[in-house]
CSV table of C-alpha atoms and ligand atoms in Angstrom, one decimal:
chain,number,residue,atom,x,y,z
E,1,MET,CA,-144.4,-42.1,-148.4
E,2,THR,CA,-140.6,-42.6,-148.8
E,3,ARG,CA,-138.6,-40.6,-146.3
E,4,TYR,CA,-135.7,-38.5,-147.5
E,5,MET,CA,-132.1,-39.4,-146.9
E,6,THR,CA,-129.9,-37.1,-144.9
E,7,ARG,CA,-126.9,-35.3,-146.5
E,8,SER,CA,-124.5,-37.6,-144.7
E,9,SER,CA,-126.2,-40.7,-145.9
E,10,GLN,CA,-125.8,-39.8,-149.5
E,11,LYS,CA,-122.3,-39.9,-151.0
E,12,LYS,CA,-121.6,-37.9,-154.1
E,13,SER,CA,-120.4,-39.7,-157.1
E,14,PRO,CA,-116.7,-39.2,-158.0
E,15,SER,CA,-117.6,-37.6,-161.4
E,16,HIS,CA,-119.5,-35.1,-159.3
E,17,ALA,CA,-116.7,-34.3,-156.9
E,18,LYS,CA,-115.0,-31.7,-159.1
E,19,HIS,CA,-117.9,-29.4,-158.7
E,20,GLU,CA,-117.9,-29.3,-154.9
E,21,PRO,CA,-118.5,-25.8,-153.7
E,22,THR,CA,-116.0,-23.7,-151.8
E,23,GLN,CA,-118.6,-21.5,-150.2
E,24,LEU,CA,-122.4,-20.9,-150.4
E,25,ALA,CA,-123.7,-18.3,-152.8
E,26,GLU,CA,-125.0,-15.0,-151.6
E,27,GLU,CA,-128.7,-15.9,-151.7
E,28,SER,CA,-128.2,-18.8,-149.2
E,29,GLY,CA,-128.0,-16.2,-146.4
E,30,TRP,CA,-131.3,-14.5,-147.1
E,31,PHE,CA,-134.9,-15.3,-146.2
E,32,GLY,CA,-136.5,-12.8,-148.6
E,33,PHE,CA,-134.9,-9.5,-147.4
E,34,GLN,CA,-133.9,-10.8,-144.0
E,35,PRO,CA,-130.4,-12.0,-143.4
E,36,VAL,CA,-130.4,-15.5,-141.9
E,37,SER,CA,-128.1,-18.5,-141.6
E,38,PRO,CA,-128.5,-21.1,-144.3
E,39,GLU,CA,-129.9,-23.5,-141.7
E,40,GLU,CA,-132.5,-21.0,-140.7
E,41,LYS,CA,-133.4,-20.3,-144.3
E,42,THR,CA,-134.2,-24.0,-144.9
E,43,ALA,CA,-136.2,-24.2,-141.7
E,44,ARG,CA,-138.2,-21.0,-142.5
E,45,VAL,CA,-138.9,-22.0,-146.1
E,46,ARG,CA,-140.2,-25.4,-144.8
E,47,LYS,CA,-142.5,-23.5,-142.4
E,48,VAL,CA,-143.8,-21.3,-145.2
E,49,PHE,CA,-144.9,-24.2,-147.3
E,50,HIS,CA,-146.3,-26.1,-144.4
E,51,SER,CA,-148.4,-23.1,-143.6
E,52,VAL,CA,-149.6,-22.4,-147.1
E,53,ALA,CA,-150.2,-26.0,-148.3
E,54,PRO,CA,-154.0,-26.2,-147.8
E,55,GLN,CA,-154.6,-22.9,-149.7
E,56,TYR,CA,-151.6,-23.2,-152.1
E,57,ASP,CA,-153.6,-24.0,-155.2
E,58,LEU,CA,-156.3,-21.4,-154.6
E,59,MET,CA,-153.8,-18.7,-153.9
E,60,ASN,CA,-151.9,-19.5,-157.1
E,61,ASP,CA,-155.0,-18.9,-159.1
E,62,LEU,CA,-155.9,-15.7,-157.3
E,63,MET,CA,-152.4,-14.3,-157.3
E,64,SER,CA,-151.8,-14.8,-161.0
E,65,GLY,CA,-155.4,-14.5,-162.3
E,66,GLY,CA,-154.9,-18.1,-163.5
E,67,VAL,CA,-151.8,-17.1,-165.6
E,68,HIS,CA,-149.6,-19.7,-163.7
E,69,ARG,CA,-151.6,-22.4,-165.6
E,70,LEU,CA,-150.5,-20.9,-168.9
E,71,TRP,CA,-146.8,-20.7,-167.8
E,72,LYS,CA,-147.0,-24.3,-166.6
E,73,ARG,CA,-148.6,-25.4,-169.8
E,74,ARG,CA,-145.9,-23.7,-171.8
E,75,PHE,CA,-143.2,-25.4,-169.6
E,76,VAL,CA,-144.5,-28.9,-170.2
E,77,ASP,CA,-145.1,-28.2,-173.9
E,78,MET,CA,-141.4,-27.3,-174.1
E,79,ILE,CA,-140.4,-30.5,-172.3
E,80,ASN,CA,-142.7,-32.6,-174.6
E,81,PRO,CA,-141.7,-36.0,-173.0
E,82,ALA,CA,-141.5,-39.1,-175.1
E,83,PRO,CA,-143.3,-42.3,-173.9
E,84,ASP,CA,-141.7,-44.4,-171.2
E,85,GLN,CA,-139.4,-41.8,-169.6
E,86,ASP,CA,-138.2,-41.6,-166.1
E,87,ILE,CA,-139.2,-38.1,-164.9
E,88,LEU,CA,-138.3,-36.4,-161.6
E,89,ASP,CA,-140.3,-33.4,-160.6
E,90,VAL,CA,-138.4,-31.7,-157.8
E,91,ALA,CA,-140.1,-29.3,-155.4
E,92,GLY,CA,-143.2,-30.8,-157.0
E,93,GLY,CA,-145.5,-29.6,-154.3
E,94,THR,CA,-149.2,-30.2,-155.1
E,95,GLY,CA,-148.4,-31.8,-158.4
E,96,ASP,CA,-149.4,-29.4,-161.2
E,97,ILE,CA,-146.3,-30.2,-163.3
E,98,ALA,CA,-146.4,-33.9,-162.7
E,99,PHE,CA,-150.1,-34.1,-163.7
E,100,LEU,CA,-149.5,-32.1,-166.9
E,101,LEU,CA,-146.5,-34.3,-167.8
E,102,HIS,CA,-148.6,-37.5,-167.1
E,103,LYS,CA,-151.2,-36.3,-169.5
E,104,LEU,CA,-148.6,-35.8,-172.2
E,105,SER,CA,-146.8,-39.1,-171.5
E,106,PRO,CA,-149.1,-41.5,-169.6
E,107,THR,CA,-146.5,-44.4,-169.8
E,108,SER,CA,-143.7,-42.4,-168.2
E,109,ARG,CA,-142.8,-43.0,-164.6
E,110,ILE,CA,-143.1,-39.8,-162.6
E,111,THR,CA,-141.6,-39.2,-159.2
E,112,LEU,CA,-142.9,-36.2,-157.3
E,113,CYS,CA,-140.3,-35.1,-154.8
E,114,ASP,CA,-140.6,-32.3,-152.2
E,115,ILE,CA,-138.9,-31.4,-149.0
E,116,ASN,CA,-142.3,-30.7,-147.4
E,117,GLU,CA,-144.6,-33.6,-146.6
E,118,SER,CA,-147.6,-31.3,-146.2
E,119,MET,CA,-147.3,-30.1,-149.8
E,120,LEU,CA,-146.7,-33.7,-151.1
E,121,ARG,CA,-149.8,-35.0,-149.2
E,122,VAL,CA,-152.0,-32.4,-151.0
E,123,GLY,CA,-150.3,-33.6,-154.3
E,124,ARG,CA,-150.9,-37.2,-153.6
E,125,ASP,CA,-154.6,-36.6,-152.7
E,126,ARG,CA,-155.1,-34.6,-155.8
E,127,ALA,CA,-153.5,-37.4,-157.9
E,128,ILE,CA,-155.8,-40.0,-156.3
E,129,ASN,CA,-158.9,-37.8,-156.9
E,130,ARG,CA,-158.0,-37.5,-160.6
E,131,GLY,CA,-157.5,-41.3,-160.9
E,132,PHE,CA,-153.8,-41.0,-161.5
E,133,LEU,CA,-152.9,-44.2,-159.6
E,134,HIS,CA,-150.2,-45.8,-161.7
E,135,ASN,CA,-146.7,-44.6,-162.6
E,136,PHE,CA,-146.6,-42.1,-159.8
E,137,ASN,CA,-144.1,-42.2,-156.9
E,138,TYR,CA,-143.9,-39.7,-154.0
E,139,VAL,CA,-140.6,-39.0,-152.2
E,140,VAL,CA,-139.8,-36.5,-149.4
E,141,GLY,CA,-136.4,-35.1,-150.3
E,142,ASN,CA,-134.2,-32.1,-150.5
E,143,ALA,CA,-133.2,-30.8,-154.0
E,144,GLU,CA,-129.7,-30.3,-152.7
E,145,CYS,CA,-129.1,-34.1,-151.9
E,146,LEU,CA,-131.9,-36.0,-153.7
E,147,PRO,CA,-132.6,-39.6,-152.5
E,148,VAL,CA,-132.4,-40.7,-156.2
E,149,PRO,CA,-129.7,-42.8,-157.8
E,150,ASP,CA,-127.0,-41.4,-160.2
E,151,ASN,CA,-127.8,-41.4,-163.9
E,152,SER,CA,-131.4,-42.6,-163.4
E,153,GLN,CA,-133.7,-40.0,-164.9
E,154,ASP,CA,-134.4,-38.8,-168.4
E,155,ILE,CA,-136.0,-35.5,-167.3
E,156,TYR,CA,-135.6,-33.3,-164.3
E,157,THR,CA,-138.1,-30.6,-163.7
E,158,ILE,CA,-138.3,-27.9,-161.0
E,159,SER,CA,-141.2,-25.4,-161.1
E,160,PHE,CA,-141.2,-22.4,-158.7
E,161,GLY,CA,-138.9,-24.4,-156.5
E,162,LEU,CA,-135.3,-23.5,-157.1
E,163,ARG,CA,-135.8,-20.0,-155.6
E,164,ASN,CA,-136.7,-21.6,-152.3
E,165,VAL,CA,-133.7,-23.9,-152.2
E,166,THR,CA,-130.9,-22.7,-149.8
E,167,ASP,CA,-127.9,-23.9,-151.9
E,168,ILE,CA,-128.9,-23.5,-155.5
E,169,ASP,CA,-125.5,-24.7,-156.8
E,170,ALA,CA,-125.8,-27.9,-154.8
E,171,ALA,CA,-129.3,-28.5,-156.3
E,172,LEU,CA,-127.9,-27.9,-159.9
E,173,ARG,CA,-125.1,-30.3,-159.3
E,174,ASP,CA,-127.5,-32.9,-157.9
E,175,ALA,CA,-129.8,-32.5,-160.9
E,176,TYR,CA,-126.8,-33.2,-163.1
E,177,ARG,CA,-125.9,-36.3,-161.0
E,178,ILE,CA,-129.3,-38.0,-161.2
E,179,LEU,CA,-129.8,-37.4,-164.9
E,180,LYS,CA,-128.9,-40.0,-167.4
E,181,PRO,CA,-126.4,-39.0,-170.1
E,182,ASN,CA,-128.3,-36.9,-172.6
E,183,GLY,CA,-130.9,-36.2,-169.9
E,184,ARG,CA,-132.6,-32.8,-169.8
E,185,PHE,CA,-133.0,-30.2,-167.0
E,186,TYR,CA,-135.9,-27.8,-167.0
E,187,CYS,CA,-136.5,-25.0,-164.5
E,188,LEU,CA,-139.6,-22.7,-164.4
E,189,GLU,CA,-139.1,-19.8,-162.0
E,190,PHE,CA,-140.0,-16.3,-161.2
E,191,SER,CA,-137.3,-14.2,-162.7
E,192,HIS,CA,-136.3,-10.6,-163.5
E,193,VAL,CA,-138.6,-8.3,-165.6
E,194,ASP,CA,-136.9,-7.3,-168.8
E,195,PHE,CA,-139.7,-5.0,-170.0
E,196,LYS,CA,-139.2,-1.7,-168.1
E,197,PRO,CA,-142.8,-0.3,-168.3
E,198,LEU,CA,-143.9,-3.5,-166.5
E,199,GLN,CA,-141.5,-3.1,-163.6
E,200,LYS,CA,-143.3,-0.4,-161.5
E,201,LEU,CA,-146.6,-2.0,-161.8
E,202,TYR,CA,-145.2,-5.4,-160.9
E,203,ASP,CA,-143.4,-4.0,-157.9
E,204,LEU,CA,-146.6,-2.3,-156.7
E,205,TYR,CA,-148.5,-5.6,-157.1
E,206,SER,CA,-145.8,-7.7,-155.5
E,207,PHE,CA,-145.3,-5.6,-152.4
E,208,SER,CA,-148.7,-4.0,-151.8
E,209,ILE,CA,-151.4,-6.3,-153.2
E,210,LEU,CA,-149.9,-9.8,-152.9
E,211,PRO,CA,-149.2,-9.8,-149.1
E,212,LYS,CA,-152.8,-8.5,-148.5
E,213,LEU,CA,-154.2,-11.3,-150.7
E,214,GLY,CA,-152.2,-13.7,-148.5
E,215,ARG,CA,-153.6,-12.1,-145.3
E,216,TYR,CA,-157.2,-12.3,-146.4
E,217,VAL,CA,-157.3,-15.6,-148.2
E,218,ALA,CA,-154.6,-17.7,-146.6
E,219,GLN,CA,-154.5,-15.8,-143.3
E,220,ASP,CA,-150.7,-15.6,-143.9
E,221,GLU,CA,-149.4,-12.3,-145.0
E,222,GLN,CA,-145.7,-13.1,-144.2
E,223,SER,CA,-145.5,-16.0,-146.5
E,224,TYR,CA,-146.6,-13.9,-149.4
E,225,GLN,CA,-144.3,-11.0,-148.4
E,226,TYR,CA,-141.5,-13.7,-148.5
E,227,LEU,CA,-142.6,-14.7,-152.0
E,228,ALA,CA,-142.2,-11.1,-153.3
E,229,GLU,CA,-138.9,-10.7,-151.6
E,230,SER,CA,-137.4,-14.0,-152.6
E,231,ILE,CA,-138.1,-13.3,-156.3
E,232,ARG,CA,-136.0,-10.2,-156.1
E,233,LYS,CA,-133.1,-12.2,-154.5
E,234,PHE,CA,-133.2,-14.9,-157.1
E,235,PRO,CA,-130.3,-14.8,-159.7
E,236,THR,CA,-130.9,-13.1,-163.0
E,237,GLN,CA,-131.6,-15.2,-166.1
E,238,ASN,CA,-128.0,-14.9,-167.3
E,239,ALA,CA,-126.5,-15.6,-163.8
E,240,LEU,CA,-128.6,-18.8,-163.5
E,241,LYS,CA,-127.6,-19.9,-166.9
E,242,THR,CA,-123.9,-19.5,-166.0
E,243,ARG,CA,-124.4,-21.4,-162.8
E,244,MET,CA,-126.0,-24.2,-164.7
E,245,GLU,CA,-123.0,-24.3,-166.9
E,246,GLN,CA,-120.7,-24.4,-163.9
E,247,ALA,CA,-122.7,-27.4,-162.6
E,248,GLY,CA,-121.8,-29.2,-165.9
E,249,PHE,CA,-124.8,-28.6,-168.1
E,250,GLU,CA,-124.4,-28.0,-171.8
E,251,LEU,CA,-126.5,-26.2,-174.4
E,252,CYS,CA,-128.0,-24.0,-171.7
E,253,SER,CA,-130.6,-21.5,-172.6
E,254,PHE,CA,-133.5,-19.5,-171.1
E,255,HIS,CA,-136.8,-18.3,-172.4
E,256,ASN,CA,-138.6,-15.3,-170.8
E,257,LEU,CA,-142.4,-15.4,-170.4
E,258,THR,CA,-144.6,-12.4,-169.7
E,259,GLY,CA,-141.7,-9.9,-170.0
E,260,GLY,CA,-139.4,-11.9,-167.8
E,261,ILE,CA,-141.8,-12.2,-164.8
E,262,VAL,CA,-141.0,-15.9,-165.2
E,263,ALA,CA,-138.3,-17.7,-167.2
E,264,ILE,CA,-137.8,-21.3,-168.3
E,265,HIS,CA,-134.1,-22.5,-168.1
E,266,VAL,CA,-133.1,-25.6,-170.1
E,267,GLY,CA,-129.8,-27.6,-169.8
E,268,HIS,CA,-128.6,-30.9,-171.2
E,269,LYS,CA,-126.3,-33.5,-169.5
E,270,LYS,CA,-123.4,-34.6,-171.6
E,271,ALA,CA,-124.0,-37.7,-173.8
K,1,LIG,N1,-143.8,-27.2,-158.2
K,1,LIG,C1,-145.0,-26.8,-157.6
K,1,LIG,C2,-145.7,-25.7,-158.5
K,1,LIG,O1,-145.1,-25.3,-159.5
K,1,LIG,O2,-146.8,-25.4,-158.2
K,1,LIG,C3,-144.8,-26.2,-156.2
K,1,LIG,C4,-144.0,-25.0,-156.1
K,1,LIG,S1,-144.0,-24.3,-154.5
K,1,LIG,C5,-143.9,-22.5,-154.8
K,1,LIG,C6,-142.3,-24.5,-154.0
K,1,LIG,C7,-142.1,-25.9,-153.4
K,1,LIG,O3,-140.7,-26.1,-153.2
K,1,LIG,C8,-142.8,-26.2,-152.1
K,1,LIG,O4,-143.6,-27.3,-152.2
K,1,LIG,C9,-141.6,-26.5,-151.1
K,1,LIG,O5,-141.9,-27.4,-150.1
K,1,LIG,C10,-140.5,-27.0,-152.1
K,1,LIG,N2,-139.2,-26.9,-151.6
K,1,LIG,C11,-138.6,-25.8,-151.0
K,1,LIG,N3,-137.3,-26.1,-150.8
K,1,LIG,C12,-137.0,-27.3,-151.2
K,1,LIG,C13,-135.9,-28.1,-151.3
K,1,LIG,N4,-134.7,-27.7,-150.8
K,1,LIG,N5,-136.0,-29.3,-151.9
K,1,LIG,C14,-137.2,-29.8,-152.4
K,1,LIG,N6,-138.3,-29.0,-152.3
K,1,LIG,C15,-138.2,-27.8,-151.8
C-alpha cells in the first residue's frame, strides 16, 4: 500500500497559493461537541475509524436501515462517469463509492484514498473478494494534503468523509489542485434537515438510539455519539457551497436527499 506524504513533503502549486488560509475554521477545534486542538481532532478521528473498521459496513446498514445504499447509488448516478476517467475517491474507507463507480465505468482508473489504513485494508479485501483486481489503486493519505499530482484527476469524490476532516478548507483547496481543468468535485455528506417535522425524530434517533446501536453491535458507543455530534457541527448546505466557491470551484450547487439528512455538493474546476 502506498504510504502518505507528510504536509511538509508536499509543496502547494503557485496557482493554489492565493487560497492559503489565514486561520482554521471553527469546526477544526471540535471533536463532536468536545473542544479539542486540531491535532487532537485528527488523532481522535483516526482512532474512531480504526475502532469501527471491522464493523463499519454492518453498522451502516443497521443505522440507516439500508438507506445509505440508496444515497450512494444516487450519488454515483449523478456523477455518471464516462469511460477511461481518472477518479479519486477520498476518505474512500471500505470502498462503497469506488465499487459503484467501477460498475458504471469499468475502464476508469480509480484510486481509493483514506487516512486510515484499517479502513483501506477492509476496502482492498472487499475489492479482491469481488474480483475487482484491475484499475484499482490504494493510497493512504490525508484529504488536506493529498499525495496526488496537480491537475491529474477527472473526478474527485468524498462520501461521508469531509465532516471528519480537520481543515475542511484545506481539503477543498487540495481537491481543486488535483483536479484537471474542467474536473468535477462531488461530496456526499450528512447535512442539515430542512424539513422541520423530521427534526425532532431525527434528533431522538441520533442521540438516543444510534449510540446504543454502536454499543451493542460494534461495542463502541462513543464513536457513534461522535457521529451524531459531528453532523451537527458540519457546515450548512449553503455555508459549504460558499466555502467551495472560496476554494475556486465554479457552478457550485447542492441537492438535498431525505429532507436534508444528507446532501450532495457539486463543483467544477475552471476550464
Ligand atoms: N467513503 C466511505 C463511505 O461512504 O462509506 C467511508 C466513509 S467513513 C464515514 C469516513 C472515512 O473518512 C473513514 O474511512 C476515515 O478514515 C476517513 N477520513 C477521516 N479523516 C480523513 C482525512 N483527513 N483524509 C482522508 N480520509 C479521512
